[in-house]
Tab-separated table of C-alpha atoms in Angstrom:
chain	number	residue	atom	x	y	z
A	39	UNK	CA	-14.539	-7.865	6.189
A	40	UNK	CA	-14.265	-7.339	2.239
A	41	UNK	CA	-17.478	-4.963	0.822
A	42	UNK	CA	-18.896	-8.002	-1.545
A	43	UNK	CA	-18.496	-11.014	-0.509
A	44	UNK	CA	-17.322	-14.027	-2.270
A	45	UNK	CA	-17.320	-17.669	-0.832
A	46	UNK	CA	-13.731	-18.813	0.332
A	47	UNK	CA	-13.705	-22.001	-2.448
A	48	UNK	CA	-15.232	-23.812	-4.707
A	49	UNK	CA	-14.174	-27.700	-5.920
A	50	UNK	CA	-14.204	-29.210	-8.467
A	51	UNK	CA	-12.879	-32.181	-11.276
A	52	UNK	CA	-11.996	-32.008	-14.575
A	53	UNK	CA	-14.506	-31.401	-17.020
A	54	UNK	CA	-17.384	-29.971	-14.738
A	55	UNK	CA	-18.671	-26.805	-14.043
A	56	UNK	CA	-17.636	-24.235	-12.005
A	57	UNK	CA	-19.743	-20.634	-10.113
A	58	UNK	CA	-18.009	-18.087	-7.861
A	59	UNK	CA	-20.772	-15.912	-6.417
A	60	UNK	CA	-19.873	-12.413	-5.912
A	61	UNK	CA	-22.070	-9.934	-3.192
A	62	UNK	CA	-22.865	-6.685	-3.386
A	63	UNK	CA	-24.767	-4.060	-1.624
A	64	UNK	CA	-27.042	-1.005	-3.060
A	65	UNK	CA	-24.233	1.154	-2.667
A	66	UNK	CA	-21.882	-0.710	-5.477
A	67	UNK	CA	-23.248	-3.687	-7.352
A	68	UNK	CA	-26.790	-2.053	-6.970
A	69	UNK	CA	-26.572	0.967	-7.131
A	70	UNK	CA	-25.510	-0.339	-10.881
A	71	UNK	CA	-21.619	-0.447	-11.250
A	72	UNK	CA	-20.760	-3.155	-12.864
A	73	UNK	CA	-18.502	-6.407	-12.063
A	74	UNK	CA	-14.998	-7.662	-12.964
A	75	UNK	CA	-13.226	-10.355	-12.119
A	76	UNK	CA	-9.500	-11.638	-12.549
A	77	UNK	CA	-7.611	-15.100	-12.005
A	78	UNK	CA	-4.341	-15.076	-9.564
A	79	UNK	CA	-2.200	-17.616	-10.704
A	80	UNK	CA	-0.327	-19.146	-7.468
A	81	UNK	CA	3.030	-16.947	-6.676
A	82	UNK	CA	1.651	-14.648	-9.997
A	83	UNK	CA	0.296	-11.269	-10.388
A	84	UNK	CA	-4.274	-10.898	-11.234
A	85	UNK	CA	-5.151	-11.019	-14.352
A	86	UNK	CA	-7.954	-9.390	-16.296
A	87	UNK	CA	-10.998	-12.482	-17.296
A	88	UNK	CA	-14.612	-10.877	-17.394
A	89	UNK	CA	-15.233	-6.781	-17.593
A	90	UNK	CA	-18.041	-4.841	-17.369
A	91	UNK	CA	-19.495	-7.936	-15.400
A	92	UNK	CA	-19.866	-10.800	-18.947
A	93	UNK	CA	-16.418	-10.251	-21.596
A	94	UNK	CA	-14.045	-11.476	-22.359
A	95	UNK	CA	-10.018	-9.546	-22.929
A	96	UNK	CA	-8.923	-11.076	-26.188
A	97	UNK	CA	-7.177	-14.273	-25.022
A	98	UNK	CA	-9.278	-15.665	-22.064
A	99	UNK	CA	-10.711	-19.324	-23.783
A	100	UNK	CA	-15.338	-18.435	-23.919
A	101	UNK	CA	-14.535	-21.346	-21.190
A	102	UNK	CA	-15.548	-18.136	-18.177
A	103	UNK	CA	-18.817	-16.237	-18.024
A	104	UNK	CA	-20.206	-13.503	-16.669
A	105	UNK	CA	-23.796	-12.024	-15.913
A	106	UNK	CA	-25.033	-9.969	-12.935
A	107	UNK	CA	-28.265	-9.229	-11.801
A	108	UNK	CA	-29.596	-7.169	-8.847
A	109	UNK	CA	-26.756	-7.201	-5.945
A	110	UNK	CA	-24.874	-9.856	-7.334
A	111	UNK	CA	-22.508	-11.514	-9.910
A	112	UNK	CA	-21.477	-14.379	-10.660
A	113	UNK	CA	-18.873	-16.206	-11.937
A	114	UNK	CA	-19.224	-19.612	-14.293
A	115	UNK	CA	-16.672	-21.765	-15.469
A	116	UNK	CA	-16.820	-25.066	-17.635
A	117	UNK	CA	-15.272	-27.136	-18.695
A	118	UNK	CA	-12.472	-27.258	-15.516
A	119	UNK	CA	-9.176	-27.790	-16.723
A	120	UNK	CA	-5.967	-28.456	-14.371
A	121	UNK	CA	-4.608	-24.727	-14.528
A	122	UNK	CA	-7.936	-23.318	-13.715
A	123	UNK	CA	-7.179	-24.398	-10.438
A	124	UNK	CA	-6.265	-20.464	-9.022
A	125	UNK	CA	-8.304	-17.300	-6.685
A	126	UNK	CA	-10.714	-15.253	-8.431
A	127	UNK	CA	-11.002	-12.201	-7.441
A	128	UNK	CA	-13.965	-9.646	-8.283
A	129	UNK	CA	-14.149	-6.384	-8.217
A	130	UNK	CA	-16.307	-3.843	-8.204
A	131	UNK	CA	-17.300	0.480	-8.106
A	132	UNK	CA	-18.850	1.551	-4.757
A	133	UNK	CA	-20.271	5.176	-4.140
A	134	UNK	CA	-18.607	5.815	-1.591
A	135	UNK	CA	-15.934	6.146	-4.816
A	136	UNK	CA	-13.900	4.231	-4.302
A	137	UNK	CA	-12.754	-0.059	-5.622
A	138	UNK	CA	-14.240	-2.209	-4.334
A	139	UNK	CA	-13.023	-6.143	-4.797
A	140	UNK	CA	-14.709	-8.639	-3.290
A	141	UNK	CA	-12.249	-11.629	-0.485
A	142	UNK	CA	-11.278	-13.980	-2.745
A	143	UNK	CA	-12.651	-17.652	-3.646
A	144	UNK	CA	-9.419	-20.709	-3.951
A	145	UNK	CA	-10.590	-22.705	-6.485
A	146	UNK	CA	-10.031	-26.663	-6.386
A	147	UNK	CA	-9.458	-29.104	-9.453
A	148	UNK	CA	-10.192	-32.269	-8.336
B	6	UNK	CA	3.889	-3.542	-25.913
B	7	UNK	CA	2.516	-3.120	-22.176
B	8	UNK	CA	4.638	-3.562	-19.188
B	9	UNK	CA	4.447	-2.257	-16.179
B	10	UNK	CA	7.406	-3.051	-13.888
B	11	UNK	CA	7.284	-1.835	-10.313
B	12	UNK	CA	10.475	-1.668	-7.623
B	13	UNK	CA	11.472	-0.069	-4.487
B	14	UNK	CA	9.816	-2.180	-2.501
B	15	UNK	CA	11.661	-3.701	0.764
B	16	UNK	CA	11.876	-3.828	4.746
B	17	UNK	CA	11.865	-0.943	6.251
B	18	UNK	CA	11.613	-0.327	10.310
B	19	UNK	CA	7.454	0.611	11.420
B	20	UNK	CA	6.941	4.176	11.393
B	21	UNK	CA	9.377	4.750	8.080
B	22	UNK	CA	8.584	6.045	4.140
B	23	UNK	CA	9.495	3.815	1.529
B	24	UNK	CA	8.590	5.656	-2.393
B	25	UNK	CA	7.912	2.569	-4.354
B	26	UNK	CA	8.108	3.365	-8.519
B	27	UNK	CA	6.249	1.373	-11.664
B	28	UNK	CA	8.020	2.235	-14.538
B	29	UNK	CA	5.588	2.041	-16.687
B	30	UNK	CA	5.878	1.234	-21.174
B	31	UNK	CA	3.983	1.305	-24.340
B	32	UNK	CA	1.784	3.554	-22.727
B	33	UNK	CA	1.270	7.133	-21.693
B	34	UNK	CA	0.904	6.828	-17.725
B	35	UNK	CA	-0.712	10.341	-17.752
B	36	UNK	CA	-3.378	9.544	-19.940
B	37	UNK	CA	-4.282	7.387	-18.605
B	38	UNK	CA	-6.555	6.466	-14.994
B	39	UNK	CA	-3.439	4.472	-12.285
B	40	UNK	CA	-3.882	2.514	-9.000
B	41	UNK	CA	-2.121	0.943	-6.740
B	42	UNK	CA	-4.135	-2.485	-5.429
B	43	UNK	CA	-1.745	-4.206	-2.912
B	44	UNK	CA	-2.149	-7.871	-1.035
B	45	UNK	CA	-1.507	-8.386	2.432
B	46	UNK	CA	0.352	-12.146	3.211
B	47	UNK	CA	-2.201	-14.789	2.806
B	48	UNK	CA	-4.964	-12.114	2.130
B	49	UNK	CA	-7.022	-10.803	-0.787
B	50	UNK	CA	-6.317	-7.489	-3.022
B	51	UNK	CA	-7.232	-5.070	-1.179
B	52	UNK	CA	-7.452	-0.759	-3.056
B	53	UNK	CA	-5.483	1.769	-1.866
B	54	UNK	CA	-4.973	4.964	-5.069
B	55	UNK	CA	-5.937	6.222	-7.657
B	56	UNK	CA	-4.802	9.354	-9.790
B	57	UNK	CA	-6.669	10.494	-12.747
B	58	UNK	CA	-5.544	11.671	-16.237
B	59	UNK	CA	-6.014	15.464	-14.861
B	60	UNK	CA	-4.254	15.067	-11.606
B	61	UNK	CA	-6.681	14.361	-8.954
B	62	UNK	CA	-5.292	11.661	-6.203
B	63	UNK	CA	-8.354	9.284	-4.589
B	64	UNK	CA	-6.655	7.246	-1.056
B	65	UNK	CA	-8.373	4.542	1.021
B	66	UNK	CA	-9.257	5.206	4.115
B	67	UNK	CA	-6.136	3.011	5.149
B	68	UNK	CA	-4.427	4.922	3.698
B	69	UNK	CA	-5.410	8.785	3.871
B	70	UNK	CA	-3.259	11.323	4.997
B	71	UNK	CA	0.100	8.357	4.594
B	72	UNK	CA	0.649	7.959	0.781
B	73	UNK	CA	0.556	9.922	-1.779
B	74	UNK	CA	0.822	8.994	-4.947
B	75	UNK	CA	2.056	10.730	-7.917
B	76	UNK	CA	3.319	10.420	-11.222
B	77	UNK	CA	6.183	12.373	-13.968
B	78	UNK	CA	5.244	12.452	-17.355
B	79	UNK	CA	9.285	13.095	-18.651
B	80	UNK	CA	9.576	9.299	-17.595
B	81	UNK	CA	6.649	7.617	-18.055
B	82	UNK	CA	6.982	6.262	-13.846
B	83	UNK	CA	4.147	6.481	-10.680
B	84	UNK	CA	4.575	5.910	-7.133
B	85	UNK	CA	3.797	5.307	-3.915
B	86	UNK	CA	4.820	7.331	-1.212
B	87	UNK	CA	4.972	6.017	2.007
B	88	UNK	CA	5.428	7.518	5.727
B	89	UNK	CA	4.389	6.799	8.709
B	90	UNK	CA	4.475	3.430	7.691
B	91	UNK	CA	2.396	0.324	10.229
B	92	UNK	CA	3.351	-3.406	10.560
B	93	UNK	CA	-0.968	-3.884	8.913
B	94	UNK	CA	1.199	-2.305	5.217
B	95	UNK	CA	3.268	-5.530	4.978
B	96	UNK	CA	1.701	-6.948	1.229
B	97	UNK	CA	3.108	-7.209	-2.207
B	98	UNK	CA	2.418	-3.874	-3.912
B	99	UNK	CA	0.975	-3.729	-7.086
B	100	UNK	CA	0.672	-1.205	-9.961
B	101	UNK	CA	-2.248	-0.883	-11.742
B	102	UNK	CA	-3.850	0.773	-14.884
B	103	UNK	CA	-7.462	1.365	-14.139
B	104	UNK	CA	-9.537	1.346	-17.716
B	105	UNK	CA	-12.678	3.230	-17.623
B	106	UNK	CA	-15.339	3.202	-20.053
B	107	UNK	CA	-18.775	4.497	-19.551
B	108	UNK	CA	-20.217	1.593	-20.675
B	109	UNK	CA	-18.419	-1.300	-19.394
B	110	UNK	CA	-17.466	0.627	-16.006
B	111	UNK	CA	-13.752	0.734	-13.805
B	112	UNK	CA	-11.181	-2.499	-14.590
B	113	UNK	CA	-7.631	-3.041	-14.019
B	114	UNK	CA	-6.024	-4.197	-17.691
B	115	UNK	CA	-2.753	-4.054	-16.453
B	116	UNK	CA	-1.080	-5.554	-13.531
B	117	UNK	CA	2.658	-4.940	-13.026
B	118	UNK	CA	4.459	-7.890	-11.233
B	119	UNK	CA	4.436	-6.559	-7.849
B	120	UNK	CA	7.058	-4.864	-4.745
B	121	UNK	CA	7.043	-6.890	-1.580
B	122	UNK	CA	7.179	-4.227	1.644
B	123	UNK	CA	8.370	-5.418	4.230
B	124	UNK	CA	6.751	-2.799	8.078
B	125	UNK	CA	9.226	-4.724	10.662
B	126	UNK	CA	10.987	-4.114	13.577
C-alpha cells in the first residue's frame, strides 16, 4: 500500500491527452510538500520528468505538464506518442521525514 | 556528465549479508544528498535510505536496523550494507542523487542503472 495513490493504468490513442492523478494526505502533499514525477520505460531506470510540481528538466518535451492542488497532483501528457508508453510515478515528502512514492501508473498507447 | 554505476547485487540466502556500491562521476558524492531506492519485481518504487551531505542518515522502517548507508569520499562512492536479508528485500536497487531546493523540494535528478538483489534459498 503506497502512501500516494495513483490509478494502476490509463490509456489513450496517439495524439490524445491523458492525465494521471496522485492523491496524498495532509502529512505529505497537503502539508505543502512538492510533487515530482518520473517516467520509467520498460527495463530501464526511472527518469525525472517533472520537479517542483510543474517544472520540466532540460530535454523533457512541453507535452508533459504537472500541477498540484490541495492534497493531490496531476501529470498531463498531450499529443500522446507511442514512445510515451511507460510507467509513471509521483513522489513527494512526508512529515514522517521520508520520501514517499505513488504506486505507479502504466500508460498504454492504443 | 553525471553517472552513477551500481554493483554488488546477486543471489544471497535469507539471513545473509551483501554490500552494494554506487560509483559516481561528474559530481562529488559528499557534497550532495544520496539515496537508495528499490523496486521489487513487477512492483513500484520504494525509498530505502538517504545520507545527507553533513553525514546524517535516515532509513525506511522496513530496513531500519538491518541496512546501513555510507560513503567513501576518497572513492566518490556510495554504499549500502544489507544484513539479515529477507525474501521481501528482493528487488532492483537504484542509487540516486537527491536534489534539494527550498523552492522545488526534494527530488531524484540522477539515477543509476540498478543492481538486482535476489534473496532466496
